[in-house]
Coordinates of C-alpha atoms and ligand atoms in Angstrom, one line a residue:
X1 CA 94.7 77.8 70.3
X2 CA 97.9 75.8 70.4
X3 CA 98.6 72.8 72.6
X4 CA 95.2 71.8 73.8
X5 CA 95.5 68.5 75.6
X6 CA 92.7 66.7 77.3
X7 CA 94.7 64.5 79.7
X8 CA 98.0 65.8 81.0
X9 CA 100.2 64.3 83.7
X10 CA 102.8 66.5 85.3
X11 CA 105.0 64.3 87.4
X12 CA 108.3 64.4 89.3
X13 CA 107.6 67.9 90.6
X14 CA 110.4 68.6 93.1
X15 CA 108.3 70.9 95.3
X16 CA 104.5 71.1 94.8
X17 CA 103.1 74.0 96.8
X18 CA 99.3 73.2 96.8
X19 CA 97.9 76.2 98.8
X20 CA 95.1 73.8 99.8
X21 CA 93.3 74.3 103.1
X22 CA 96.1 72.4 105.0
X23 CA 98.7 74.2 102.9
X24 CA 100.4 70.9 102.0
X25 CA 103.8 71.0 100.3
X26 CA 104.3 67.7 98.4
X27 CA 107.8 66.6 97.5
X28 CA 108.1 64.6 94.2
X29 CA 104.6 65.6 93.5
X30 CA 102.3 65.1 90.5
X31 CA 99.2 66.7 89.1
X32 CA 96.8 64.9 86.8
X33 CA 94.7 67.1 84.5
X34 CA 91.6 66.0 82.8
X35 CA 90.4 68.6 80.3
X36 CA 90.4 71.9 82.2
X37 CA 90.4 70.6 85.7
X38 CA 92.7 68.9 88.2
X39 CA 91.7 65.2 88.3
X40 CA 94.2 64.2 91.0
X41 CA 97.1 65.7 93.0
X42 CA 99.6 64.0 95.3
X43 CA 102.9 62.2 95.0
X44 CA 104.2 61.0 91.6
X45 CA 104.0 57.4 93.0
X46 CA 100.3 57.6 93.9
X47 CA 99.0 59.9 91.1
X48 CA 101.2 58.6 88.2
X49 CA 100.3 55.0 88.6
X50 CA 96.6 55.6 88.3
X51 CA 96.3 58.0 85.4
X52 CA 96.5 57.4 81.7
X53 CA 97.7 60.6 80.0
X54 CA 98.0 61.8 76.5
X55 CA 100.9 64.1 77.4
X56 CA 103.4 63.8 80.2
X57 CA 105.4 66.7 81.5
X58 CA 108.5 65.8 83.5
X59 CA 108.8 68.5 86.1
X60 CA 112.2 67.3 87.6
X61 CA 113.9 70.3 89.1
X62 CA 110.8 72.4 89.2
X63 CA 108.7 74.1 91.9
X64 CA 105.0 74.3 91.1
X65 CA 102.5 76.7 92.6
X66 CA 98.9 77.8 91.7
X67 CA 99.0 80.2 88.7
X68 CA 99.6 83.6 90.2
X69 CA 96.8 86.1 90.2
X70 CA 97.5 89.7 89.3
X71 CA 94.6 91.9 90.4
X72 CA 95.8 95.2 88.8
X73 CA 96.9 95.1 85.2
X74 CA 96.3 97.8 82.6
X75 CA 96.5 95.8 79.4
X76 CA 96.1 98.8 77.0
X77 CA 99.1 100.7 78.5
X78 CA 101.6 98.0 77.6
X79 CA 102.9 99.9 74.5
X80 CA 103.5 103.1 76.5
X81 CA 106.3 101.7 78.7
X82 CA 108.7 104.4 79.6
X83 CA 106.5 107.3 78.5
X84 CA 105.5 108.3 82.0
X85 CA 108.7 108.1 84.1
X86 CA 109.5 110.6 86.8
X87 CA 106.5 112.8 87.0
X88 CA 104.0 113.8 89.6
X89 CA 100.5 112.2 89.6
X90 CA 98.7 115.1 87.9
X91 CA 101.2 115.1 84.9
X92 CA 101.5 111.3 85.0
X93 CA 97.7 110.7 84.8
X94 CA 96.4 113.6 82.8
X95 CA 99.2 114.3 80.4
X96 CA 101.2 111.1 80.0
X97 CA 98.9 108.2 80.7
X98 CA 95.7 109.7 79.1
X99 CA 97.9 111.4 76.4
X100 CA 99.1 107.9 75.4
X101 CA 95.7 106.3 75.8
X102 CA 94.0 108.8 73.6
X103 CA 96.3 107.8 70.7
X104 CA 95.7 104.1 71.0
X105 CA 93.7 102.6 68.1
X106 CA 91.7 99.4 68.1
X107 CA 94.6 97.2 66.7
X108 CA 97.1 98.7 69.1
X109 CA 94.9 97.7 72.0
X110 CA 94.8 94.1 70.8
X111 CA 98.6 93.9 70.5
X112 CA 99.1 95.8 73.7
X113 CA 96.9 93.3 75.5
X114 CA 98.6 90.3 73.9
X115 CA 102.1 91.6 74.8
X116 CA 100.9 92.3 78.3
X117 CA 99.7 88.8 78.6
X118 CA 103.0 87.5 77.2
X119 CA 104.8 89.3 80.0
X120 CA 102.4 87.9 82.6
X121 CA 102.5 84.3 81.3
X122 CA 106.3 84.5 81.5
X123 CA 106.0 85.7 85.1
X124 CA 103.8 82.7 86.0
X125 CA 100.6 84.7 86.1
X126 CA 97.5 82.9 84.8
X127 CA 94.7 85.3 85.8
X128 CA 94.4 89.1 85.8
X129 CA 92.0 91.9 86.6
X130 CA 92.1 94.8 84.2
X131 CA 90.7 97.9 85.9
X132 CA 89.2 99.3 82.7
X133 CA 90.0 100.8 79.4
X134 CA 88.0 101.7 76.3
X135 CA 89.1 98.5 74.5
X136 CA 87.8 95.6 76.7
X137 CA 86.8 93.7 73.5
X138 CA 90.5 93.7 72.4
X139 CA 91.7 92.5 75.8
X140 CA 89.1 89.7 75.7
X141 CA 90.2 88.8 72.2
X142 CA 93.9 88.6 73.2
X143 CA 92.9 86.5 76.2
X144 CA 91.2 84.1 73.8
X145 CA 94.5 83.8 71.9
X146 CA 96.9 83.7 74.8
X147 CA 95.0 81.1 76.8
X148 CA 95.0 83.1 80.0
X149 CA 92.1 83.8 82.3
X150 CA 91.1 87.4 83.0
X151 CA 88.6 90.0 84.0
X152 CA 88.0 92.9 81.6
X153 CA 86.0 96.1 82.1
X154 CA 85.1 99.3 80.3
X155 CA 86.1 102.5 82.0
X156 CA 83.2 104.5 83.4
X157 CA 83.8 108.1 84.5
X158 CA 81.5 111.1 84.2
X159 CA 83.3 114.0 86.0
X160 CA 85.5 115.7 83.5
X161 CA 87.1 118.3 85.8
X162 CA 88.9 117.0 88.8
X163 CA 90.8 119.0 91.4
X164 CA 94.1 117.9 89.9
X165 CA 93.0 119.1 86.4
X166 CA 90.7 118.4 83.4
X167 CA 90.5 115.0 81.7
X168 CA 91.6 115.1 78.1
X169 CA 89.2 116.2 75.4
X170 CA 89.7 113.1 73.2
X171 CA 88.4 110.7 75.8
X172 CA 86.4 110.4 79.0
X173 CA 83.8 112.8 77.7
X174 CA 80.7 110.8 78.4
X175 CA 77.6 111.5 80.3
X176 CA 76.7 109.2 83.2
X177 CA 74.0 107.5 81.1
X178 CA 76.4 106.8 78.2
X179 CA 79.1 105.5 80.5
X180 CA 76.7 103.1 82.3
X181 CA 75.1 101.9 79.1
X182 CA 78.4 101.2 77.3
X183 CA 79.8 99.4 80.4
X184 CA 76.7 97.3 80.8
X185 CA 76.9 96.3 77.1
X186 CA 80.5 95.1 77.6
X187 CA 79.4 93.0 80.6
X188 CA 76.6 91.4 78.7
X189 CA 78.6 90.7 75.6
X190 CA 82.0 89.6 77.1
X191 CA 81.2 87.9 80.4
X192 CA 81.9 84.1 80.0
X193 CA 83.7 84.2 76.7
X194 CA 86.4 81.8 75.6
X195 CA 85.3 78.7 77.6
X196 CA 84.5 81.0 80.6
X197 CA 88.1 82.2 80.8
X198 CA 87.0 85.8 80.2
X199 CA 84.8 87.5 82.7
X200 CA 83.6 91.1 82.4
X201 CA 83.0 93.5 85.2
X202 CA 82.3 97.2 85.8
X203 CA 85.1 99.7 86.3
X204 CA 84.9 102.9 88.3
X205 CA 88.3 103.8 87.1
X206 CA 89.2 106.8 89.3
X207 CA 86.6 107.5 92.0
X208 CA 87.2 111.3 92.1
X209 CA 86.1 111.3 88.5
X210 CA 82.9 109.5 89.2
X211 CA 79.7 111.3 90.3
X212 CA 77.7 110.0 93.3
X213 CA 75.0 108.9 90.8
X214 CA 77.4 107.0 88.6
X215 CA 78.8 105.1 91.6
X216 CA 75.2 104.2 92.7
X217 CA 74.1 103.2 89.2
X218 CA 77.2 101.0 88.6
X219 CA 76.9 99.3 91.9
X220 CA 73.2 98.5 91.3
X221 CA 74.0 97.2 87.8
X222 CA 76.8 95.0 89.0
X223 CA 74.6 93.5 91.7
X224 CA 71.8 92.9 89.2
X225 CA 74.2 91.1 86.8
X226 CA 76.1 89.3 89.5
X227 CA 79.5 90.7 88.6
X228 CA 82.3 92.7 90.3
X229 CA 83.4 96.3 90.2
X230 CA 87.1 97.3 90.1
X231 CA 88.3 100.8 91.0
X232 CA 91.3 102.8 92.1
X233 CA 90.8 104.0 95.7
X234 CA 92.8 105.9 98.3
X235 CA 95.8 105.6 95.9
X236 CA 97.9 108.6 96.8
X237 CA 97.9 111.6 99.1
X238 CA 97.0 113.8 96.2
X239 CA 94.1 111.6 95.4
X240 CA 92.6 111.5 98.9
X241 CA 93.1 115.2 99.3
X242 CA 91.2 115.7 96.0
X243 CA 88.4 113.5 97.2
X244 CA 88.2 115.3 100.6
X245 CA 88.1 118.7 98.8
X246 CA 85.6 117.6 96.2
X247 CA 83.3 115.3 98.2
X248 CA 84.1 116.0 101.8
X249 CA 85.4 112.5 102.5
X250 CA 87.8 109.8 101.2
X251 CA 86.8 107.2 98.6
X252 CA 85.7 104.3 100.8
X253 CA 83.8 106.5 103.3
X254 CA 82.1 108.1 100.3
X255 CA 80.9 104.7 98.9
X256 CA 79.7 103.7 102.4
X257 CA 77.9 107.1 102.6
X258 CA 76.3 106.4 99.2
X259 CA 75.2 102.9 100.3
X260 CA 77.2 101.6 97.3
X261 CA 79.6 99.2 99.0
X262 CA 80.0 95.5 99.1
X263 CA 82.0 92.3 98.7
X264 CA 82.0 92.4 94.9
X265 CA 84.3 95.4 94.9
X266 CA 88.1 95.4 94.3
X267 CA 89.8 98.5 95.5
X268 CA 93.2 99.2 94.0
X269 CA 96.1 100.7 96.0
X270 CA 94.4 101.8 99.3
X271 CA 97.7 102.9 100.8
X272 CA 95.9 106.0 102.1
X273 CA 92.9 104.3 103.6
X274 CA 91.9 106.0 106.9
X275 CA 91.4 103.9 110.1
X276 CA 87.6 104.3 109.6
X277 CA 88.1 102.9 106.1
X278 CA 90.0 99.9 107.3
X279 CA 87.0 99.0 109.4
X280 CA 84.7 99.5 106.4
X281 CA 86.8 97.1 104.4
X282 CA 86.4 94.5 107.1
X283 CA 82.7 95.1 107.7
X284 CA 81.8 95.0 103.9
X285 CA 84.3 92.3 102.9
X286 CA 85.9 94.7 100.3
X287 CA 88.7 93.2 98.3
X288 CA 92.1 95.0 98.2
X289 CA 94.7 95.0 95.4
X290 CA 98.0 96.1 96.9
X291 CA 100.5 97.3 94.2
X292 CA 103.9 97.8 95.8
X293 CA 105.9 98.4 92.6
X294 CA 103.6 101.2 91.5
X295 CA 103.7 102.7 95.0
X296 CA 107.5 102.9 94.8
X297 CA 107.8 103.9 91.2
X298 CA 105.2 106.7 91.4
X299 CA 106.1 107.8 95.0
X300 CA 102.6 107.1 96.3
X301 CA 103.9 106.2 99.7
X302 CA 101.6 103.3 99.8
X303 CA 104.1 100.9 101.3
X304 CA 105.4 103.5 103.7
X305 CA 102.0 104.6 105.0
X306 CA 99.7 101.8 104.0
X307 CA 98.2 99.5 106.6
X308 CA 98.2 96.2 104.7
X309 CA 99.4 94.1 107.7
X310 CA 96.5 95.4 109.7
X311 CA 94.1 94.7 106.9
X312 CA 95.3 91.1 106.8
X313 CA 95.0 90.8 110.6
X314 CA 91.4 92.0 110.3
X315 CA 90.7 89.2 107.9
X316 CA 90.4 91.5 104.8
X317 CA 91.3 90.0 101.5
X318 CA 94.5 91.7 100.3
X319 CA 95.7 90.6 96.9
X320 CA 98.7 91.7 94.8
X321 CA 98.7 93.7 91.6
X322 CA 101.5 95.0 89.4
X323 CA 99.7 97.8 87.6
X324 CA 100.9 98.7 84.1
X325 CA 103.9 99.4 81.9
X326 CA 103.5 103.1 82.4
X327 CA 103.1 103.0 86.2
X328 CA 105.1 100.2 87.8
X329 CA 106.7 99.6 84.5
X330 CA 106.6 95.8 84.8
X331 CA 104.2 92.9 85.5
X332 CA 105.7 90.3 87.7
X333 CA 103.9 89.0 90.8
X334 CA 107.0 87.3 92.2
X335 CA 108.7 90.7 92.4
X336 CA 105.5 92.1 93.9
X337 CA 105.7 89.4 96.6
X338 CA 109.2 90.5 97.5
X339 CA 108.3 94.2 97.6
X340 CA 105.1 93.6 99.7
X341 CA 107.2 91.6 102.1
X342 CA 110.1 94.0 102.2
X343 CA 108.0 97.1 102.2
X344 CA 106.1 96.0 105.3
X345 CA 109.4 95.0 107.0
X346 CA 111.0 98.3 106.2
X347 CA 107.9 100.3 107.4
X348 CA 107.8 98.5 110.8
X349 CA 111.5 97.8 111.2
X350 CA 110.3 94.2 111.8
X351 CA 111.9 91.4 109.8
X352 CA 109.3 88.9 111.0
X353 CA 106.3 90.7 109.4
X354 CA 104.8 89.6 106.1
X355 CA 106.7 86.3 105.7
X356 CA 106.8 84.4 102.4
X357 CA 103.7 82.3 103.4
X358 CA 101.6 85.5 103.7
X359 CA 102.6 87.1 100.5
X360 CA 102.2 83.8 98.6
X361 CA 98.6 83.6 100.0
X362 CA 98.1 87.2 98.8
X363 CA 99.3 86.2 95.3
X364 CA 97.1 83.1 95.0
X365 CA 94.2 82.6 97.5
X366 CA 93.5 86.3 98.1
X367 CA 93.8 87.0 94.4
X368 CA 91.2 84.3 93.6
X369 CA 88.9 85.7 96.3
X370 CA 89.3 89.2 94.9
X371 CA 88.4 87.9 91.4
X372 CA 85.3 86.3 92.9
X373 CA 86.7 83.0 91.5
X374 CA 87.9 81.2 94.5
X375 CA 85.6 78.2 93.9
X376 CA 87.7 77.4 90.8
X377 CA 91.2 78.9 91.1
X378 CA 93.8 80.0 93.7
X379 CA 94.9 76.6 94.9
X380 CA 95.8 73.3 93.5
X381 CA 93.1 70.9 94.6
X382 CA 91.2 68.1 92.9
X383 CA 88.2 69.5 91.0
X384 CA 89.7 73.0 90.7
X385 CA 90.7 74.5 87.3
X386 CA 94.2 73.4 86.2
X387 CA 96.0 76.8 86.5
X388 CA 99.7 76.1 87.4
X389 CA 103.0 78.0 87.3
X390 CA 106.3 76.1 87.5
X391 CA 109.7 77.5 88.1
X392 CA 113.1 76.0 87.2
X393 CA 115.1 75.6 90.4
X394 CA 118.3 74.3 88.9
X395 CA 119.8 77.8 89.1
X396 CA 122.3 79.4 91.5
X397 CA 119.9 81.7 93.2
X398 CA 117.6 78.8 94.0
X399 CA 120.3 76.6 95.7
X400 CA 120.2 75.2 98.2
X401 CA 116.5 74.7 98.7
X402 CA 115.8 74.2 102.3
X403 CA 112.6 76.3 102.5
X404 CA 111.2 76.6 98.9
X405 CA 108.8 79.5 99.9
X406 CA 111.8 81.5 101.2
X407 CA 113.7 80.9 97.9
X408 CA 110.7 81.8 95.7
X409 CA 110.0 85.1 97.5
X410 CA 113.4 86.3 98.7
X411 CA 115.9 84.7 96.4
X412 CA 114.5 83.9 93.0
X413 CA 114.4 86.2 90.0
X414 CA 110.9 84.9 89.1
X415 CA 110.2 84.0 85.6
X416 CA 108.2 80.9 85.2
X417 CA 109.4 78.0 83.0
X418 CA 106.2 76.2 82.3
X419 CA 102.6 77.5 82.7
X420 CA 99.3 75.8 82.4
X421 CA 95.9 77.6 82.4
X422 CA 92.5 76.0 82.2
X423 CA 94.3 72.7 81.4
X424 CA 96.2 74.1 78.4
X425 CA 99.9 74.5 78.3
X426 CA 100.7 78.2 77.6
X427 CA 104.5 78.0 78.2
X428 CA 106.6 74.9 78.1
X429 CA 110.3 74.8 79.1
X430 CA 110.5 78.5 78.3
X431 CA 108.7 78.5 75.0
X432 CA 105.3 80.2 74.4
X433 CA 102.9 77.6 73.0
X434 CA 99.8 79.6 72.1
X435 CA 101.0 82.3 69.7
X436 CA 104.1 83.6 68.0
X437 CA 106.2 85.5 70.6
X438 CA 108.6 87.2 68.1
X439 CA 105.9 88.8 66.0
X440 CA 104.2 90.1 69.2
X441 CA 107.4 91.7 70.3
X442 CA 107.9 93.3 66.8
X443 CA 104.4 94.7 66.9
X444 CA 105.0 96.2 70.3
X445 CA 108.1 98.0 69.1
X446 CA 106.6 99.4 65.9
X447 CA 103.3 100.4 67.5
X448 CA 104.8 101.7 70.7
X449 CA 107.2 104.0 68.7
X450 CA 104.3 105.2 66.6
X451 CA 102.1 106.1 69.6
X452 CA 105.1 107.8 71.3
X453 CA 105.6 110.0 68.3
X454 CA 101.9 110.8 67.6
X455 CA 101.2 111.6 71.2
X456 CA 104.3 113.9 71.3
X457 CA 105.6 112.0 74.3
X458 CA 108.7 110.5 72.5
X459 CA 111.0 113.4 73.5
X460 CA 109.9 112.9 77.2
X461 CA 111.1 109.3 77.1
X462 CA 114.6 109.8 75.9
X463 CA 117.7 109.1 78.0
X464 CA 119.5 112.1 79.3
X465 CA 122.7 110.9 77.8
X466 CA 123.7 111.0 74.1
X467 CA 122.5 108.2 71.9
X468 CA 124.9 107.3 69.1
X469 CA 123.5 105.7 65.9
Ligands
ZN1 ZN1 95.9 101.3 87.9

């Protein structure tokens, strides 16, 4: 891996947003990094004078925050961008998304994950949770190369006929036992890889496609191995209706009914959680991943009908996720913060709801809690891992800076300028440090075009207007 430095000093940070327990914002701040951890944090005057560094990063003009945490990222779908626009959930999921996924080969999955991480690093994200694919090894391998931190999982489903249609023949055709065994093997082999930057969990990808027995088995295995489980839950009206028709209740009620529920579960979307399910979230310390962009792009209604402000008031961990290139179509937690804030305001006709402070907590502290990693990431504090995102503020949309949190969430276009993860510089002054960006983009174009053709989805992705060559 590229620029590994054991002692780095970042000084002259215009605005250092620590997210520490006092939520201190330090002007002219500095962070001293020793190996993978923060050795000291404070003002440039205090920290800089007492630390001998091998590399100094001058952060004049920059705002620093903890590396953003994206709790909903489909790495493998990165090469299918644009193949699933404008269709209802049954077509989106069963024909487009799974049609694409069933054409993805091992090498495609590697490049998809690397390009996905390229997009995330450029957005200031340092940690992600992938809710499961059939290529967790490739996502882990890409994470080794990119220098990011992430949680991977292998999809487990065992119900092949759902009330919105059948799952494709080429994939998902596993028995419960096969699904559990393969998922467990992934946890045992990948958890803790690459200096601990990779963790491996279980994935109950879509709960309506998981039998009661599978849910129970996976929960027991996750508890036994001390890892988490990630799943999509209460994601759209179609999905909750499907669950009520098939199982007599919605996803969270069903897990409670099965006794397979607990704080090591990350529930994605949750815009259609019932009042009873809100209480279950609080009682069982379930972790939520709110994905506003996907809710808007796929017309889930999650921001219009979801109860995310109530969840936060109840003390539930509500993090932010951006989904994938085929669902939200982009991966940028700064934009998600704006949408989470704006979505709640529009829903309640209340401009004071979900202020910048709240959504930044969701993107950092709550993300770290959802990832079961809060002891090491989510805030910039001495002893925590050095995961830092910095944004260049010498730009028109950033000026003047009176309240930097307001500028970051409401005004900025996002796009980090310098990113550090686990004490390594991944992006410096806009240049990727750990791999060759140009060849990754080239691979994305060639492989994405091939998959679009072989899956017969290419014609669905064309503009309605004539293209002249
Ligand atoms: Zn998803």
